[in-house]
Amino acid sequence: MSKANSSTDTGADARTAEGSRTGAGTRTDTGADERAQRRADRAAGERLSTAPREESPEAESGSGSGGGVPAMGVIGWIRWFWRQLTSMRVALILLFLLSLGAIPGSLIPQTSVDDFKVQEFKDQHTTLTPIYEKLQLFDVYSSVWFSAIYILLFVSLIGCIVPRTGQFVGQLRSRPPGAPKRLTRLPAYTTWRTEADPEQVREAALGVLGKRRFRAHTVGDAVAAEKGYLREAGNLVFHVALIVMLVAFATGQLFKSEGGKLVVEGDGFANTLTQYDDFKSGSLYDSDTLAPFSFVLDKFVGTYEESGPQRGTPRTFEARVTYNKGADGPDRKAVIRVNEPLVVDGTKVYLIAHGYAPVVTVRDSKGKVVSRNAVPLLPIDNNITSTGAIKVMDGYRDKNGEKTQLGFKAFFVPTFAGHGKGEMFSQFPGAEYPVLALSAYHGSLGVDSGLPQNVYQLDTSKMEEFKDENGELLKKMLRPGEKLDLSNGEGSITFEGIEEWASFQISQQPGNGLALGGAIAAIAGLAASLFIQRRRVWVRAVRGADGVTVVEMAGLGRSESAKLPEELGDLAAALLTTAPVAAEKPGKPESSEKPETAEKPEGPGKPEKPAASDASAPSEGPDAATHEDDATNEAGSRPVHHAEAPAEGAEK
């Protein structure tokens, strides 16, 4: 009884299989077939990509029961966490968080950049200061949370690159897979008949594909070729470049040094710590690595637009210096301009600012010169209206012979509008009508207290005003050559003339070149991964029953693109020179034994045009993987679908 039932079932299966072969192309899918097809789809897609395979938690610990997620164990969770960390999604999230973290570092004053601005911010925002301190927003780039994001991004990129590099090397060492059984199922396809021998067609196809820089070889009755490996190479270069940039930024922050120096014409600078006006460096910087050099500011040259809507705009802005390397190096001339620094042994000297230094002479009550120097003043607007302080700390005695200190608040305009013309502000950055306004004080400057003091500000808390005839603060506007007499014959101060100063930034940033190289490589790699398409081409040539060779060409790309059919058409046109279309023999019917994949040409002398992607042959999604499943097997070794294979006993 069971034997009869088995025979009946076998016959039914045979009829079902026969109907699937002779019907309208429909197939009956079962749950097992769908699972098998999904596995084939994944395997096919992995052959055109080096992206790490995503495995579900069920794959780690076996199938669960009742639809719940099974317990993976410690090792399973560690592996799952590692795969998440090294995924592209998490890398992009970390990169986004790193960009967000840089925003408060740019908007909030940083301790590593300017302590005075940080203290000023704290004094003005007493409510926000405790919150910012707990969040480490005054030290963003050295904070725990920013460092954690930085390190996680670094690990994520490395964990992503290493396995993909191994897979890519494996793909480079392997050969393109053989042609699928049915080339008609691929998104780009063409066919024609020719009188040339199949071997001749395949040899010509190898030559044509080789000239187009395809990696090609013959497998069975077809030529398999592949191109576009630079897409994945560009992807890997992009990731490696990101790591290089991260290393460069870290190196620059740890080993950098940066300082400022204001130099008046005729004065110089030697690259030692004591010569800097301000200096800051990375945590691993060694001051012994300061490059030994010095320079003298010979002259600052600045010219400005004198008329029109751009009046006052700088036209020439340069510092002419004499420098030397080491203690005994020869003198060399150089010109430092904006964005054109002087480079000495890897250290760059930038020109960042310019201003005026009025030359003043201070005399005591007996007419003795107490002080004569150029006093730099700080600009407060684009026309170089400047303010500052003139301090006489030593050598002055009043009319009673007692030592005291003098202080003058200074306000300088290089181009004065004239008396009664309104505000006391400069009308032009050039020194066309210079005026120096002074107000005088005497007493203690507070420099002996041991506390740091701003040289451009005058602390009058322990000083007294010099009085004029009306009992008001003694002050006067001076032109070059004029002087201000102190009250009661206490001395005088004379405005002798003007010298110019330039401010320089001396920096050593070891990671700049590495960061630039990484940025260029990242752009090149990203462009390659976006604009290069990975694709495969197969050329099959078989002799039909009537003795005429049937040529089939098909292409498969990793993503849908209109260029693939165009490229296949160009390849077919090149191959036609060796394998021209055979003329139709009148009166001779086509053989029914013609290969299943060959289709009838459109007309005499023309091959069929490459078929673009359509609903019946999509290049993306699950169906694309079905095509690729055929494409990734050697010729003649493609696993046969259950609906194509004859059922047991059907041949009988």
Coordinates of C-alpha atoms in Angstrom, one line a residue, residues 203-403:
E203 CA 39.7 34.6 -28.3
A204 CA 38.5 37.9 -29.8
A205 CA 36.3 38.6 -26.7
L206 CA 39.4 38.1 -24.5
G207 CA 41.3 40.7 -26.6
V208 CA 38.4 43.2 -26.6
L209 CA 37.8 42.9 -22.8
G210 CA 41.5 43.1 -22.1
K211 CA 41.8 46.4 -24.0
R212 CA 39.0 47.8 -21.9
R213 CA 41.0 46.8 -18.7
F214 CA 38.7 43.9 -17.7
R215 CA 40.1 41.0 -15.9
A216 CA 39.1 38.2 -18.2
H217 CA 39.6 34.4 -18.7
T218 CA 37.8 31.6 -20.4
V219 CA 35.6 29.2 -18.4
G220 CA 34.0 26.4 -20.4
D221 CA 32.2 27.8 -23.4
A222 CA 32.2 31.4 -22.2
V223 CA 34.6 34.3 -21.4
A224 CA 34.1 35.8 -17.9
A225 CA 35.3 39.3 -17.2
E226 CA 35.1 41.7 -14.3
K227 CA 36.0 45.4 -13.8
G228 CA 35.6 48.1 -11.2
Y229 CA 37.8 46.8 -8.4
L230 CA 38.9 50.4 -7.7
R231 CA 35.4 51.0 -6.2
E232 CA 36.2 48.9 -3.1
A233 CA 39.8 50.1 -3.2
G234 CA 38.6 53.6 -3.0
N235 CA 36.3 52.7 -0.1
L236 CA 39.2 51.2 1.8
V237 CA 41.4 54.2 1.0
F238 CA 38.7 56.5 2.4
H239 CA 38.6 54.7 5.7
V240 CA 42.4 54.5 6.0
A241 CA 42.6 58.2 5.2
L242 CA 40.2 58.9 8.1
I243 CA 42.4 57.0 10.4
V244 CA 45.5 59.0 9.1
M245 CA 43.6 62.2 9.7
L246 CA 42.7 61.2 13.3
V247 CA 46.3 60.3 14.0
A248 CA 47.5 63.6 12.5
F249 CA 45.1 65.7 14.6
A250 CA 46.1 63.8 17.8
T251 CA 49.8 64.2 17.0
G252 CA 49.3 67.9 16.3
Q253 CA 47.4 68.5 19.6
L254 CA 50.0 66.5 21.7
F255 CA 53.2 67.9 20.2
K256 CA 52.3 71.3 18.9
S257 CA 53.7 74.7 20.1
E258 CA 52.4 78.1 19.5
G259 CA 53.4 81.5 20.7
G260 CA 53.0 85.2 19.9
K261 CA 55.5 88.1 19.7
L262 CA 55.0 91.8 19.0
V263 CA 58.2 93.3 17.4
V264 CA 58.8 97.0 16.8
E265 CA 60.8 98.1 13.8
G266 CA 64.4 97.7 14.6
D267 CA 63.9 95.1 17.3
G268 CA 64.3 91.4 17.0
F269 CA 63.2 88.0 18.3
A270 CA 65.1 84.8 19.3
N271 CA 63.2 81.6 19.5
T272 CA 63.4 80.9 23.2
L273 CA 60.6 80.7 25.8
T274 CA 61.6 83.9 27.5
Q275 CA 61.2 85.9 24.3
Y276 CA 57.5 85.0 23.8
D277 CA 54.7 87.4 24.8
D278 CA 52.5 84.3 25.2
F279 CA 53.2 80.6 24.7
K280 CA 51.1 77.4 24.8
S281 CA 52.0 73.8 23.8
G282 CA 50.7 70.3 23.7
S283 CA 50.9 68.0 26.7
L284 CA 53.8 66.0 25.2
Y285 CA 55.7 68.9 23.8
D286 CA 59.4 69.3 24.8
S287 CA 60.7 72.9 24.9
D288 CA 64.1 71.6 24.0
T289 CA 62.8 71.0 20.5
L290 CA 62.4 74.7 19.7
A291 CA 64.2 75.4 16.4
P292 CA 67.2 77.7 17.0
F293 CA 66.7 80.8 14.9
S294 CA 66.2 84.6 15.3
F295 CA 65.1 87.5 13.2
V296 CA 65.0 91.3 13.2
L297 CA 62.1 93.4 11.8
D298 CA 63.8 95.8 9.4
K299 CA 60.7 97.5 8.2
F300 CA 56.9 97.0 8.0
V301 CA 55.4 98.2 4.7
G302 CA 51.7 98.8 4.6
T303 CA 49.8 100.7 1.8
Y304 CA 46.0 101.2 1.6
E305 CA 43.4 102.1 -1.0
E306 CA 43.0 105.9 -0.8
S307 CA 39.7 106.4 -2.6
G308 CA 36.5 104.8 -3.7
P309 CA 34.3 102.3 -1.9
Q310 CA 37.3 100.2 -0.7
R311 CA 39.1 103.2 0.8
G312 CA 41.3 101.9 3.6
T313 CA 41.6 98.4 2.3
P314 CA 45.2 97.1 2.6
R315 CA 47.1 96.7 -0.7
T316 CA 50.6 96.0 0.6
F317 CA 50.9 94.3 4.0
E318 CA 54.4 92.8 4.5
A319 CA 57.2 92.6 7.1
R320 CA 60.7 92.7 5.8
V321 CA 63.1 90.8 8.1
T322 CA 66.6 89.6 8.4
Y323 CA 66.9 86.1 9.9
N324 CA 69.5 83.5 10.6
K325 CA 69.5 79.8 11.6
G326 CA 71.4 78.9 14.8
A327 CA 73.7 81.1 16.8
D328 CA 76.3 81.6 14.0
G329 CA 74.2 81.3 10.9
P330 CA 74.6 83.8 8.1
D331 CA 72.1 86.7 7.8
R332 CA 69.3 86.1 5.2
K333 CA 66.7 88.5 4.0
A334 CA 63.0 87.5 3.8
V335 CA 59.6 89.0 3.4
I336 CA 56.7 87.7 5.5
R337 CA 53.2 88.3 4.2
V338 CA 49.7 87.2 5.2
N339 CA 49.4 83.5 4.5
E340 CA 53.1 83.5 3.3
P341 CA 55.0 82.6 6.5
L342 CA 58.7 82.3 7.0
V343 CA 59.6 78.6 7.5
V344 CA 62.7 77.7 9.5
D345 CA 63.4 74.1 10.3
G346 CA 59.7 73.2 10.4
T347 CA 58.7 76.2 12.4
K348 CA 56.5 78.8 10.7
V349 CA 56.5 82.5 11.4
Y350 CA 53.1 84.1 10.4
L351 CA 52.4 87.8 10.1
I352 CA 49.1 88.3 11.9
A353 CA 48.7 92.0 12.9
H354 CA 50.1 95.5 12.6
G355 CA 50.0 98.8 14.5
Y356 CA 51.8 101.9 15.5
A357 CA 54.2 102.6 18.3
P358 CA 54.5 106.4 19.2
V359 CA 58.0 107.4 20.3
V360 CA 57.9 109.4 23.5
T361 CA 60.6 111.0 25.7
V362 CA 60.0 111.6 29.4
R363 CA 62.0 114.2 31.3
D364 CA 62.0 115.0 35.0
S365 CA 61.8 118.4 36.7
K366 CA 65.5 119.1 35.9
G367 CA 65.1 118.3 32.2
K368 CA 67.0 115.0 32.5
V369 CA 65.8 112.3 30.1
V370 CA 64.3 109.5 32.1
S371 CA 62.8 107.4 29.4
R372 CA 62.8 107.4 25.6
N373 CA 61.3 104.5 23.7
A374 CA 58.6 103.4 21.2
V375 CA 55.5 102.3 23.0
P376 CA 53.2 99.9 21.0
L377 CA 49.5 100.6 21.2
L378 CA 46.7 98.2 20.4
P379 CA 44.3 98.9 17.5
I380 CA 40.6 99.0 18.2
D381 CA 39.2 99.4 14.7
N382 CA 40.1 98.9 11.1
N383 CA 41.5 102.4 10.8
I384 CA 44.0 101.5 13.5
T385 CA 42.7 103.8 16.1
S386 CA 44.8 102.6 19.1
T387 CA 44.9 102.7 22.9
G388 CA 47.4 101.8 25.5
A389 CA 49.5 102.9 28.4
I390 CA 52.9 104.6 28.8
K391 CA 54.6 103.6 32.1
V392 CA 57.7 105.0 33.6
M393 CA 58.7 102.6 36.4
D394 CA 62.3 103.6 37.2
G395 CA 64.6 106.7 37.2
Y396 CA 62.0 109.4 37.7
R397 CA 62.1 111.8 40.8
D398 CA 59.7 114.6 41.5
K399 CA 60.7 118.2 42.3
N400 CA 61.4 117.2 45.9
G401 CA 63.8 114.5 44.8
E402 CA 61.6 111.6 45.8
K403 CA 61.3 108.5 43.6

